[in-house]
Tab-separated table of C-alpha atoms and ligand atoms in Angstrom:
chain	number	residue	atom	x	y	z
A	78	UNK	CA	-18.104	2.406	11.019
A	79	UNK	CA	-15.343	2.147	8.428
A	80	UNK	CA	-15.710	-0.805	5.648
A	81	UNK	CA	-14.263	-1.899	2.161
A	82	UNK	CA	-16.236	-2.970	-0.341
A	83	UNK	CA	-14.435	-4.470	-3.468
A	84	UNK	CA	-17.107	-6.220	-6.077
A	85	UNK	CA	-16.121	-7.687	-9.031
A	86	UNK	CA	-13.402	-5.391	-9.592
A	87	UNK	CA	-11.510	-5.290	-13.036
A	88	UNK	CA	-8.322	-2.791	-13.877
A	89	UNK	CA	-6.465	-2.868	-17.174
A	90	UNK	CA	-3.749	-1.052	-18.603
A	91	UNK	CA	-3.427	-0.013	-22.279
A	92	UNK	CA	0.085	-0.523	-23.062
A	93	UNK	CA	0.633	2.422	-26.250
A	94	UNK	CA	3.909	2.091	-27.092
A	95	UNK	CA	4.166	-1.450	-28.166
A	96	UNK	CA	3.146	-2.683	-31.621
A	97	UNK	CA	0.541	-5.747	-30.385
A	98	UNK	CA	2.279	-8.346	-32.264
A	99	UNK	CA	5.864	-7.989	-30.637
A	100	UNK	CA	4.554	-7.351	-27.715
A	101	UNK	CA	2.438	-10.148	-27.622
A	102	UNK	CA	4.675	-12.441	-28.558
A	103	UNK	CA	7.536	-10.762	-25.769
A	104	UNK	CA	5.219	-11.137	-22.853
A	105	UNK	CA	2.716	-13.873	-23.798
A	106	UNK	CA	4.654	-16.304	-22.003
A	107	UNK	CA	4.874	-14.483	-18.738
A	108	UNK	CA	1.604	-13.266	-18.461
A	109	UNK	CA	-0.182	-16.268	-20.605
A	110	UNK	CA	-4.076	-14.997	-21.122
A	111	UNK	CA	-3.746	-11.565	-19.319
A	112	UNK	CA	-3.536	-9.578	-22.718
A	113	UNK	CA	-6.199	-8.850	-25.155
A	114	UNK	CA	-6.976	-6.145	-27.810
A	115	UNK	CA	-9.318	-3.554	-26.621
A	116	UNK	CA	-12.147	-2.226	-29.054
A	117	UNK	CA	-9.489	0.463	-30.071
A	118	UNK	CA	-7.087	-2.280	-31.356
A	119	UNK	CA	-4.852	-1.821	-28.394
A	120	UNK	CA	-3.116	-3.999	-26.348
A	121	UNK	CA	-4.319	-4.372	-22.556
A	122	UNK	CA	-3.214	-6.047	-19.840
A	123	UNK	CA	-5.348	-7.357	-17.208
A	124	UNK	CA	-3.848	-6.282	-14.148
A	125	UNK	CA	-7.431	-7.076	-11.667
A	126	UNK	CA	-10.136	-9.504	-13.579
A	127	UNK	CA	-12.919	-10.074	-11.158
A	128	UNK	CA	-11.720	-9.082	-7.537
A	129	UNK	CA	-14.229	-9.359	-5.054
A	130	UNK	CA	-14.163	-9.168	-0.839
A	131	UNK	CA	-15.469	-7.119	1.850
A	132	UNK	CA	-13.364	-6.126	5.061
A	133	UNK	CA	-14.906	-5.072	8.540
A	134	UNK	CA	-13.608	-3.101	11.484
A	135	UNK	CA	-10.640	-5.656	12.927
A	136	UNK	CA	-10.251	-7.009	9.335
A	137	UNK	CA	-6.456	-6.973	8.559
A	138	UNK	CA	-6.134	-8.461	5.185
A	139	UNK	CA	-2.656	-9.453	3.438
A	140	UNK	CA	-2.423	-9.676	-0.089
A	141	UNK	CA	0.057	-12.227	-1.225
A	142	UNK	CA	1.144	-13.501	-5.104
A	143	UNK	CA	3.773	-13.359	-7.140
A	144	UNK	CA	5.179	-10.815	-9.437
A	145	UNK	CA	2.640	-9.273	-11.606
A	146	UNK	CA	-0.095	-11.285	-9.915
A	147	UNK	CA	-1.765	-7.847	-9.038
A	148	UNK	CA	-1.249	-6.775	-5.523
A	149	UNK	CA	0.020	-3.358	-5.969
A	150	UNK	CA	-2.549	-2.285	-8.411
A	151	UNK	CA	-5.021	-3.617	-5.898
A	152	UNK	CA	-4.049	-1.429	-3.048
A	153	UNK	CA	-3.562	1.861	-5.581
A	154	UNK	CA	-7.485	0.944	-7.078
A	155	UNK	CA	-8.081	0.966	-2.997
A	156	UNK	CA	-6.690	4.097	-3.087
A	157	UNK	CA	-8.795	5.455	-5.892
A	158	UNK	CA	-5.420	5.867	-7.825
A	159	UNK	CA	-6.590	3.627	-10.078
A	160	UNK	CA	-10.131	3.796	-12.233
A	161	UNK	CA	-11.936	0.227	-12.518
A	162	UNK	CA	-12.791	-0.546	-15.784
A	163	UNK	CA	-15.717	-2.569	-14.092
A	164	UNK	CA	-16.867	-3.711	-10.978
A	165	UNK	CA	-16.383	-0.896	-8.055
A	166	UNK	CA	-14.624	-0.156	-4.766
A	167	UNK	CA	-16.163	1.418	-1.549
A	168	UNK	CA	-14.319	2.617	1.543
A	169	UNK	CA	-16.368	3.737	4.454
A	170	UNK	CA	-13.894	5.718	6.721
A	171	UNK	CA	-10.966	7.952	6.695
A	172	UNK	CA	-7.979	6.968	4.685
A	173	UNK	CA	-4.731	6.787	4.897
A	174	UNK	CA	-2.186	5.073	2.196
A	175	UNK	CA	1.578	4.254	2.543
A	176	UNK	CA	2.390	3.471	-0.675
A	177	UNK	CA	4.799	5.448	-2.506
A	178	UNK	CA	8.212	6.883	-1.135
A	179	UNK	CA	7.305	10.429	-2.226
A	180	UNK	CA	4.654	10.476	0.326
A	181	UNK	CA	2.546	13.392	-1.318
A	182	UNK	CA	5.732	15.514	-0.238
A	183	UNK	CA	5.850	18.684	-1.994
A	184	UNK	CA	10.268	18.973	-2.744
A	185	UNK	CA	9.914	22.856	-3.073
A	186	UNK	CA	8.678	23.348	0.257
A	187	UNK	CA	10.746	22.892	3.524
A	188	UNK	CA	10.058	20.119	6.120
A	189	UNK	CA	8.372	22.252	8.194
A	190	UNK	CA	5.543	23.729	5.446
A	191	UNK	CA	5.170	19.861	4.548
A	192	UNK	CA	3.815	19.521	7.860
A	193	UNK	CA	1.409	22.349	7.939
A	194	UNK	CA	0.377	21.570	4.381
A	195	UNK	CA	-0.477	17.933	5.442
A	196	UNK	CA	-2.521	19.023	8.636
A	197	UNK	CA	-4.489	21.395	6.915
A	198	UNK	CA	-5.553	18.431	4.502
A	199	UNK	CA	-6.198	16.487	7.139
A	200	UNK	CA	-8.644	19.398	8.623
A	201	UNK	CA	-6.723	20.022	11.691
A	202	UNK	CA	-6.415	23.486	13.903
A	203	UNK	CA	-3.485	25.790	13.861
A	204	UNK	CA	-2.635	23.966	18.021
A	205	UNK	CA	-3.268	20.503	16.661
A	206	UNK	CA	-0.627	21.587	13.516
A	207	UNK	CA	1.168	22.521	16.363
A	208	UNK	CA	1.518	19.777	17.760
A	209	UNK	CA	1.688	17.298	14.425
A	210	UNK	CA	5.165	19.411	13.811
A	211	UNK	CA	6.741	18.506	17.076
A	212	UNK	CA	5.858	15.058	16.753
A	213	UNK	CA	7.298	15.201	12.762
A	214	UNK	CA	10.495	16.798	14.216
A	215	UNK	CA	11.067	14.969	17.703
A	216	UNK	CA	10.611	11.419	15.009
A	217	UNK	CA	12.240	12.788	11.861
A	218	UNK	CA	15.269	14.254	13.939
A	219	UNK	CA	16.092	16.889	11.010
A	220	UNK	CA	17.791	19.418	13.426
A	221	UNK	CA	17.809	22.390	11.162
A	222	UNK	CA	16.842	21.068	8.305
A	223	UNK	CA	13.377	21.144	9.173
A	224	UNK	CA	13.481	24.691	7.737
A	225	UNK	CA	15.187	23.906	4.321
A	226	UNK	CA	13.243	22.658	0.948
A	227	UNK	CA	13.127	19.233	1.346
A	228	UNK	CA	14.805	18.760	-2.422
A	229	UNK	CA	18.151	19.348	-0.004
A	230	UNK	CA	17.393	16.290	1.891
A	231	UNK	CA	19.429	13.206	1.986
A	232	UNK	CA	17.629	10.263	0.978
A	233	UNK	CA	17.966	9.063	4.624
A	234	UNK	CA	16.238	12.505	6.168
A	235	UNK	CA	13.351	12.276	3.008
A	236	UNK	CA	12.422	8.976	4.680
A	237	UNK	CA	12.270	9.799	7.779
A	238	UNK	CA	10.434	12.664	7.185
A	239	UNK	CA	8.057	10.797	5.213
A	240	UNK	CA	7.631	8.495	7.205
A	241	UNK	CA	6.949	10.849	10.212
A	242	UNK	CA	4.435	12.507	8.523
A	243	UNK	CA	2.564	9.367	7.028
A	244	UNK	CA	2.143	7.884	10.373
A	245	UNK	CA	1.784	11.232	12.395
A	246	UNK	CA	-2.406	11.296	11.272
A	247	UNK	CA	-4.841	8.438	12.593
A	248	UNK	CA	-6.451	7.079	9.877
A	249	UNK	CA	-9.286	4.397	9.839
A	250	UNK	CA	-8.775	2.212	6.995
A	251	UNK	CA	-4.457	2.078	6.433
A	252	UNK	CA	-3.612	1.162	3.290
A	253	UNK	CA	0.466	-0.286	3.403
A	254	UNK	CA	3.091	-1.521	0.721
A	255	UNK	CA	5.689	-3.754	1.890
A	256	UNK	CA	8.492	-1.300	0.929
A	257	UNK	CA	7.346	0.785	4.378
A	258	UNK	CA	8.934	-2.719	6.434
A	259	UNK	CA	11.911	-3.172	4.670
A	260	UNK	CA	15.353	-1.711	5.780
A	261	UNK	CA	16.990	-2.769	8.797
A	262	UNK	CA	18.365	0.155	10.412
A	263	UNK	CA	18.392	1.888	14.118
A	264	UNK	CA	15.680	4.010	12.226
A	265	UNK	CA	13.336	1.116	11.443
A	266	UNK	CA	13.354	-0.889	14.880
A	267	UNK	CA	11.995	3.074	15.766
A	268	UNK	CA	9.766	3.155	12.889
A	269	UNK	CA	8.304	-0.350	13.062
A	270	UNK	CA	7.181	0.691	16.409
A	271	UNK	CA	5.056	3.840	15.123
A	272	UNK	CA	3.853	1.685	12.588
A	273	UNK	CA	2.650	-0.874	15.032
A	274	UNK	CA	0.895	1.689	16.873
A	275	UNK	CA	-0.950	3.309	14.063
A	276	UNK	CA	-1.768	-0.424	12.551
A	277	UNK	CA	-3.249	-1.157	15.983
A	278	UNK	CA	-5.438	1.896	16.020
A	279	UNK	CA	-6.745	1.968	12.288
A	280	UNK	CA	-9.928	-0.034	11.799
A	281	UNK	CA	-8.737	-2.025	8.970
A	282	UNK	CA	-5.512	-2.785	7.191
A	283	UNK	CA	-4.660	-3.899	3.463
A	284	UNK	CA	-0.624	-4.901	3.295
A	285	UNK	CA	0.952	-6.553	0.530
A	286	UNK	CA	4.037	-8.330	1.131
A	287	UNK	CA	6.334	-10.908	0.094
A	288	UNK	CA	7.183	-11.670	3.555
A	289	UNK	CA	5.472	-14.063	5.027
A	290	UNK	CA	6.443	-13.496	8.405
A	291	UNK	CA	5.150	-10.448	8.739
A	292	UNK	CA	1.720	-11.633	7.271
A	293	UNK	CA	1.579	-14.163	9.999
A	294	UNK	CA	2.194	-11.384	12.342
A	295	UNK	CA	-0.068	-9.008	11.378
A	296	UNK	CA	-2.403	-9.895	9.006
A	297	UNK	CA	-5.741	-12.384	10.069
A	298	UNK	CA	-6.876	-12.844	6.562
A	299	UNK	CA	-4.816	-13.482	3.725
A	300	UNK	CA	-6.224	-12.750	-0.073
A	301	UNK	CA	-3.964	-14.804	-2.783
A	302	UNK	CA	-3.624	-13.370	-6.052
A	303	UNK	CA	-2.882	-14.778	-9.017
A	304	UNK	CA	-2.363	-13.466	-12.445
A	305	UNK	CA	-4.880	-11.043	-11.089
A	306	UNK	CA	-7.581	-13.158	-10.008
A	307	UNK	CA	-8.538	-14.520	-6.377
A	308	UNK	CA	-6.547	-17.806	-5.831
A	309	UNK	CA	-7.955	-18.515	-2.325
A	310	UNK	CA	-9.168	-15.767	0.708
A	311	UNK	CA	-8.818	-17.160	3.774
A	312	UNK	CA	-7.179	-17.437	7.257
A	313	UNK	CA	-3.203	-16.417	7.153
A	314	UNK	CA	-1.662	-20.257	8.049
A	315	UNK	CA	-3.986	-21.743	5.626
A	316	UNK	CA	-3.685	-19.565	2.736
A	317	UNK	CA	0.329	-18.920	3.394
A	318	UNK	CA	0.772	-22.832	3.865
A	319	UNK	CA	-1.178	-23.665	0.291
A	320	UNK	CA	0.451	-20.112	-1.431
A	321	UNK	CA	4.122	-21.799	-0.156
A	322	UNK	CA	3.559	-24.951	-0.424
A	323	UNK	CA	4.944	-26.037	2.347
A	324	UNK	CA	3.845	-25.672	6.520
A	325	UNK	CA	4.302	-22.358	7.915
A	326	UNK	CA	4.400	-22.135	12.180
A	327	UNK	CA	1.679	-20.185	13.585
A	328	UNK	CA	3.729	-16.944	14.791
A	329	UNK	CA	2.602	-14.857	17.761
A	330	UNK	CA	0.042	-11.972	16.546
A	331	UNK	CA	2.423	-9.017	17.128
A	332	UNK	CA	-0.630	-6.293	17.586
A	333	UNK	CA	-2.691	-8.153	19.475
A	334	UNK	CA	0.012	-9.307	21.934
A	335	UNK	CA	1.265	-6.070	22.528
B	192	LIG	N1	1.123	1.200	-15.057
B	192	LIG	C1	1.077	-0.011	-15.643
B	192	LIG	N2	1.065	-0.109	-17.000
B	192	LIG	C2	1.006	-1.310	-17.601
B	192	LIG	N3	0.937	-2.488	-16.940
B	192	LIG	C3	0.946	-2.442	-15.614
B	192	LIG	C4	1.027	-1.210	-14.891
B	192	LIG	N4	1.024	-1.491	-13.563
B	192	LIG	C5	0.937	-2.836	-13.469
B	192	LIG	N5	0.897	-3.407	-14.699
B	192	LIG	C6	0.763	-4.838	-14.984
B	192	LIG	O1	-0.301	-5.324	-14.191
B	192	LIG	C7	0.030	-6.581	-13.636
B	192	LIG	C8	-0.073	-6.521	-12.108
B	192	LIG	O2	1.012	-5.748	-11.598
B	192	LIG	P1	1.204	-5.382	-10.060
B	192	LIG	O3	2.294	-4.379	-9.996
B	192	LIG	O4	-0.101	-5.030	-9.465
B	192	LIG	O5	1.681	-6.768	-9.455
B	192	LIG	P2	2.281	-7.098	-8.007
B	192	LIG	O6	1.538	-8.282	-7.526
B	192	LIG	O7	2.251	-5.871	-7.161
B	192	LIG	O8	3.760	-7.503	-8.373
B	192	LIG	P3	5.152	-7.328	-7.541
B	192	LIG	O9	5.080	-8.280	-6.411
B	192	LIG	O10	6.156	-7.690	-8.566
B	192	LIG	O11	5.233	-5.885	-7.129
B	192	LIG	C9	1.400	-6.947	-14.156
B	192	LIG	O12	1.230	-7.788	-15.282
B	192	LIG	C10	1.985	-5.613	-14.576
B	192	LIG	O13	2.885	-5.788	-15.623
Protein backbone atom coordinates (compact mmCIF):
# COMPACT_ATOMS: atom_id res chain seq x y z
CA UNK A 1 0.00 0.00 0.00
CA UNK A 2 1.76 3.21 -0.99
CA UNK A 3 2.30 5.99 1.94
CA UNK A 4 4.38 9.23 2.71
CA UNK A 5 5.91 9.72 5.66
CA UNK A 6 7.44 13.26 6.28
CA UNK A 7 8.70 13.73 10.18
CA UNK A 8 10.16 16.63 11.32
CA UNK A 9 11.78 17.38 8.18
CA UNK A 10 14.49 20.21 7.93
CA UNK A 11 16.42 21.29 4.43
CA UNK A 12 18.91 24.13 4.25
CA UNK A 13 20.95 25.57 1.70
CA UNK A 14 24.50 26.93 2.16
CA UNK A 15 24.60 29.93 0.12
CA UNK A 16 28.86 30.11 -0.85
CA UNK A 17 29.13 32.88 -2.80
CA UNK A 18 27.91 35.60 -0.60
CA UNK A 19 30.05 37.26 2.08
CA UNK A 20 27.43 36.71 5.33
CA UNK A 21 27.31 40.26 6.18
CA UNK A 22 25.96 41.67 2.74
CA UNK A 23 24.06 39.05 2.32
CA UNK A 24 22.49 39.20 5.46
CA UNK A 25 21.76 42.46 5.43
CA UNK A 26 20.29 42.08 1.37
CA UNK A 27 17.87 39.37 2.28
CA UNK A 28 17.21 39.73 6.03
CA UNK A 29 14.20 41.57 5.35
CA UNK A 30 12.61 39.12 3.00
CA UNK A 31 13.32 36.11 4.64
CA UNK A 32 13.42 37.67 8.43
CA UNK A 33 14.84 34.58 10.78
CA UNK A 34 15.37 31.97 7.95
CA UNK A 35 19.27 32.58 7.85
CA UNK A 36 21.84 31.53 10.27
CA UNK A 37 25.62 30.71 10.23
CA UNK A 38 26.34 27.10 10.08
CA UNK A 39 29.27 25.60 12.28
CA UNK A 40 31.49 26.30 9.12
CA UNK A 41 30.76 30.09 9.36
CA UNK A 42 28.48 29.91 6.39
CA UNK A 43 25.44 31.36 5.63
CA UNK A 44 22.24 28.98 5.40
CA UNK A 45 18.99 29.39 4.59
CA UNK A 46 16.24 27.48 6.00
CA UNK A 47 14.29 26.41 3.20
CA UNK A 48 12.06 23.31 5.44
CA UNK A 49 12.37 23.81 9.50
CA UNK A 50 10.27 21.14 11.05
CA UNK A 51 7.84 19.66 8.32
CA UNK A 52 5.84 16.97 9.47
CA UNK A 53 2.54 14.91 7.83
CA UNK A 54 1.66 11.58 6.69
CA UNK A 55 -0.50 10.90 3.44
CA UNK A 56 -2.59 7.61 2.76
CA UNK A 57 -3.90 5.95 -0.36
CA UNK A 58 -6.76 8.72 -1.62
CA UNK A 59 -4.68 11.46 0.13
CA UNK A 60 -4.29 14.33 -2.44
CA UNK A 61 -2.45 17.00 -0.65
CA UNK A 62 -1.86 20.72 -2.05
CA UNK A 63 0.85 22.67 -0.86
CA UNK A 64 0.11 26.33 -0.85
CA UNK A 65 2.42 29.62 0.43
CA UNK A 66 3.97 32.25 -0.89
CA UNK A 67 7.22 32.81 -2.58
CA UNK A 68 10.05 31.26 -0.81
CA UNK A 69 7.69 29.79 1.78
CA UNK A 70 9.11 26.29 0.75
CA UNK A 71 6.86 24.35 -1.48
CA UNK A 72 9.13 23.43 -4.21
CA UNK A 73 11.91 22.26 -2.06
CA UNK A 74 9.26 20.19 -0.35
CA UNK A 75 8.17 18.23 -3.32
CA UNK A 76 12.11 17.86 -4.67
CA UNK A 77 13.05 16.48 -0.71
CA UNK A 78 9.81 14.14 -1.71
CA UNK A 79 11.62 13.30 -4.49
CA UNK A 80 14.82 12.45 -2.72
CA UNK A 81 16.40 15.37 -4.78
CA UNK A 82 16.99 16.95 -1.85
CA UNK A 83 19.07 15.51 1.44
CA UNK A 84 17.33 16.50 4.92
CA UNK A 85 19.57 17.92 7.14
CA UNK A 86 17.22 16.34 9.87
CA UNK A 87 14.11 14.76 10.29
CA UNK A 88 13.37 12.07 7.30
CA UNK A 89 11.02 11.26 4.41
CA UNK A 90 9.45 7.81 3.53
CA UNK A 91 7.53 6.88 0.39
CA UNK A 92 5.97 3.50 0.25
CA UNK A 93 5.13 2.93 -3.51
CA UNK A 94 6.26 3.60 -6.95
CA UNK A 95 7.10 7.11 -7.90
CA UNK A 96 6.61 9.28 -10.28
CA UNK A 97 7.61 13.24 -10.25
CA UNK A 98 6.60 16.06 -12.70
CA UNK A 99 8.69 18.57 -11.73
CA UNK A 100 11.16 19.90 -14.00
CA UNK A 101 10.66 20.70 -17.84
CA UNK A 102 13.68 18.57 -18.80
CA UNK A 103 11.83 15.57 -17.76
CA UNK A 104 15.00 13.26 -17.27
CA UNK A 105 15.16 13.65 -21.23
CA UNK A 106 18.42 12.73 -22.51
CA UNK A 107 18.90 15.86 -25.69
CA UNK A 108 21.46 13.54 -27.53
CA UNK A 109 19.14 10.86 -28.06
CA UNK A 110 16.09 10.95 -30.48
CA UNK A 111 12.42 10.87 -29.30
CA UNK A 112 12.11 7.53 -29.99
CA UNK A 113 15.38 6.10 -27.77
CA UNK A 114 13.87 8.50 -24.97
CA UNK A 115 11.09 6.23 -24.93
CA UNK A 116 12.84 2.96 -24.79
CA UNK A 117 15.33 4.40 -22.33
CA UNK A 118 12.40 5.43 -19.99
CA UNK A 119 10.60 1.93 -20.22
CA UNK A 120 13.51 0.06 -19.50
CA UNK A 121 13.79 2.21 -16.18
CA UNK A 122 10.57 1.65 -15.51
CA UNK A 123 11.24 -2.36 -15.88
CA UNK A 124 8.99 -2.89 -18.74
CA UNK A 125 9.21 -5.73 -21.72
CA UNK A 126 10.40 -5.09 -25.19
CA UNK A 127 5.91 -5.44 -26.24
CA UNK A 128 5.03 -3.22 -23.32
CA UNK A 129 8.02 -0.60 -24.80
CA UNK A 130 6.15 -1.29 -27.66
CA UNK A 131 3.39 -0.13 -26.85
CA UNK A 132 4.62 2.99 -24.39
CA UNK A 133 6.12 4.38 -27.96
CA UNK A 134 2.85 4.40 -29.76
CA UNK A 135 1.15 5.96 -27.02
CA UNK A 136 4.36 8.72 -26.78
CA UNK A 137 3.90 9.24 -30.57
CA UNK A 138 -0.02 9.03 -31.18
CA UNK A 139 0.11 12.05 -27.87
CA UNK A 140 3.34 13.83 -28.76
CA UNK A 141 2.32 14.02 -32.57
CA UNK A 142 6.17 14.43 -33.66
CA UNK A 143 5.58 12.97 -37.21
CA UNK A 144 9.15 12.33 -38.12
CA UNK A 145 10.75 13.80 -35.65
CA UNK A 146 10.33 11.04 -33.42
CA UNK A 147 13.56 9.75 -35.02
CA UNK A 148 15.74 12.95 -34.64
CA UNK A 149 17.87 13.97 -31.30
CA UNK A 150 15.55 15.68 -29.40
CA UNK A 151 18.21 18.85 -29.05
CA UNK A 152 16.37 19.60 -32.72
CA UNK A 153 13.10 19.96 -31.08
CA UNK A 154 11.08 23.05 -30.87
CA UNK A 155 10.30 24.03 -27.50
CA UNK A 156 6.63 23.22 -28.34
CA UNK A 157 7.51 19.35 -29.56
CA UNK A 158 10.12 19.05 -26.18
CA UNK A 159 6.90 19.55 -24.20
CA UNK A 160 4.89 17.50 -25.64
CA UNK A 161 7.17 14.91 -25.70
CA UNK A 162 7.83 15.34 -22.18
CA UNK A 163 4.91 15.44 -21.25
CA UNK A 164 3.90 12.20 -23.14
CA UNK A 165 6.40 10.37 -21.63
CA UNK A 166 5.90 11.64 -17.92
CA UNK A 167 2.36 10.63 -17.94
CA UNK A 168 2.71 7.51 -20.29
CA UNK A 169 3.94 5.21 -16.82
CA UNK A 170 1.36 4.61 -13.84
CA UNK A 171 2.87 5.61 -10.92
CA UNK A 172 1.52 5.29 -7.27
CA UNK A 173 2.51 8.23 -5.41
CA UNK A 174 2.59 11.45 -8.34
CA UNK A 175 4.54 14.03 -7.34
CA UNK A 176 3.32 17.53 -9.59
CA UNK A 177 4.59 21.26 -9.89
CA UNK A 178 2.17 23.72 -10.96
CA UNK A 179 4.19 24.63 -14.10
CA UNK A 180 2.70 21.03 -15.65
CA UNK A 181 -1.12 23.14 -15.55
CA UNK A 182 -0.16 26.21 -16.88
CA UNK A 183 -0.44 27.14 -20.66
CA UNK A 184 -3.60 27.41 -22.34
CA UNK A 185 -3.29 25.88 -25.59
CA UNK A 186 -5.27 23.14 -27.90
CA UNK A 187 -2.32 21.01 -26.43
CA UNK A 188 -3.22 21.49 -22.76
CA UNK A 189 -7.17 21.03 -22.84
CA UNK A 190 -5.48 17.42 -24.40
CA UNK A 191 -2.96 17.25 -21.78
CA UNK A 192 -5.05 18.21 -18.76
CA UNK A 193 -7.07 15.28 -19.69
CA UNK A 194 -4.04 12.66 -19.46
CA UNK A 195 -3.17 14.30 -16.45
CA UNK A 196 -6.56 13.82 -14.95
CA UNK A 197 -6.43 10.30 -15.76
CA UNK A 198 -3.09 9.47 -14.32
CA UNK A 199 -4.00 11.79 -11.06
CA UNK A 200 -7.10 9.60 -10.74
CA UNK A 201 -5.20 6.37 -10.87
CA UNK A 202 -2.05 7.22 -8.63
CA UNK A 203 -2.61 6.48 -4.96
CA UNK A 204 -1.57 9.76 -3.71
CA UNK A 205 -0.80 13.19 -5.05
CA UNK A 206 1.51 16.17 -3.74
CA UNK A 207 0.79 19.51 -6.11
CA UNK A 208 1.95 22.82 -5.36
CA UNK A 209 0.21 25.62 -6.85
CA UNK A 210 -0.61 29.12 -6.73
CA UNK A 211 -3.91 28.49 -8.14
CA UNK A 212 -6.39 28.04 -6.02
CA UNK A 213 -8.85 26.76 -8.25
CA UNK A 214 -7.25 23.98 -9.14
CA UNK A 215 -6.53 23.07 -5.40
CA UNK A 216 -10.20 23.15 -4.81
CA UNK A 217 -10.51 20.85 -7.68
CA UNK A 218 -8.19 18.43 -7.01
CA UNK A 219 -6.63 18.50 -3.94
CA UNK A 220 -8.72 17.21 -0.41
CA UNK A 221 -6.08 18.38 1.92
CA UNK A 222 -4.30 21.46 1.75
CA UNK A 223 -0.71 21.90 3.71
CA UNK A 224 0.13 25.87 4.15
CA UNK A 225 3.59 26.82 4.23
CA UNK A 226 5.11 29.53 5.52
CA UNK A 227 8.61 30.74 5.59
CA UNK A 228 9.10 27.02 5.60
CA UNK A 229 7.17 25.93 8.44
CA UNK A 230 3.51 24.36 8.65
CA UNK A 231 1.01 27.32 8.85
CA UNK A 232 -2.14 25.14 9.07
CA UNK A 233 -2.90 21.31 7.34
CA UNK A 234 -6.22 20.89 6.80
CA UNK A 235 -9.31 20.50 4.52
CA UNK A 236 -8.90 22.61 1.02
CA UNK A 237 -11.97 25.43 1.75
CA UNK A 238 -10.73 25.88 5.18
CA UNK A 239 -7.14 26.19 4.73
CA UNK A 240 -7.56 28.18 1.15
CA UNK A 241 -10.26 30.51 2.88
CA UNK A 242 -7.73 31.38 6.06
CA UNK A 243 -4.37 31.23 3.43
CA UNK A 244 -6.63 34.05 1.22
CA UNK A 245 -8.22 35.62 3.53
CA UNK A 246 -11.19 35.86 2.14
CA UNK A 247 -14.28 32.94 1.29
CA UNK A 248 -13.50 30.67 -1.43
CA UNK A 249 -16.82 28.59 -3.13
CA UNK A 250 -16.63 24.99 -2.71
CA UNK A 251 -15.85 23.92 -6.50
CA UNK A 252 -16.95 20.56 -7.90
CA UNK A 253 -14.11 17.76 -7.22
CA UNK A 254 -13.01 17.37 -10.88
CA UNK A 255 -11.58 13.55 -10.32
CA UNK A 256 -14.05 12.36 -8.39
CA UNK A 257 -16.90 13.66 -10.61
CA UNK A 258 -15.57 12.35 -13.59
N1 LIG B 1 19.07 25.84 -4.45
C1 LIG B 1 18.84 26.79 -3.51
N2 LIG B 1 19.88 27.48 -2.97
C2 LIG B 1 19.66 28.41 -2.03
N3 LIG B 1 18.44 28.73 -1.54
C3 LIG B 1 17.40 28.09 -2.04
C4 LIG B 1 17.53 27.09 -3.06
N4 LIG B 1 16.29 26.62 -3.36
C5 LIG B 1 15.44 27.29 -2.56
N5 LIG B 1 16.10 28.18 -1.78
C6 LIG B 1 15.50 29.05 -0.76
O1 LIG B 1 14.65 28.24 0.03
C7 LIG B 1 13.44 28.93 0.31
C8 LIG B 1 12.25 28.10 -0.19
O2 LIG B 1 12.21 28.14 -1.61
P1 LIG B 1 11.17 27.33 -2.50
O3 LIG B 1 11.63 27.44 -3.91
O4 LIG B 1 10.99 25.97 -1.94
O5 LIG B 1 9.84 28.16 -2.28
P2 LIG B 1 8.44 28.06 -3.05
O6 LIG B 1 7.41 28.02 -1.99
O7 LIG B 1 8.47 26.93 -4.02
O8 LIG B 1 8.40 29.45 -3.79
P3 LIG B 1 7.73 29.89 -5.21
O9 LIG B 1 6.27 29.85 -5.01
O10 LIG B 1 8.28 31.25 -5.39
O11 LIG B 1 8.24 28.91 -6.24
C9 LIG B 1 13.55 30.30 -0.32
O12 LIG B 1 13.98 31.20 0.68
C10 LIG B 1 14.64 30.12 -1.37
O13 LIG B 1 15.32 31.31 -1.57
Amino acid sequence: MAGVTVQDLHIAFPLYHASARSLKRAVAAATSNRLREDAQHRVVVNALRGVSFTLQPGDRLGLVGGNGAGKTTLLRALAGIYEPIAGHVVIRGALHTLLDTGLGMNMDLTGRENIGLRGLYAGLERAAIALLEDDVQAFAELGGFLDMPVRTYSSGMLVRLGFALATAIDPQVLLMDEWFLAGDSGFMAKARQRLEALVRKAEILVLSTHNPEVIASWCNRVLWLEQGTVRMDGAPIEVLEAYLGHPVEATEDLLLSA
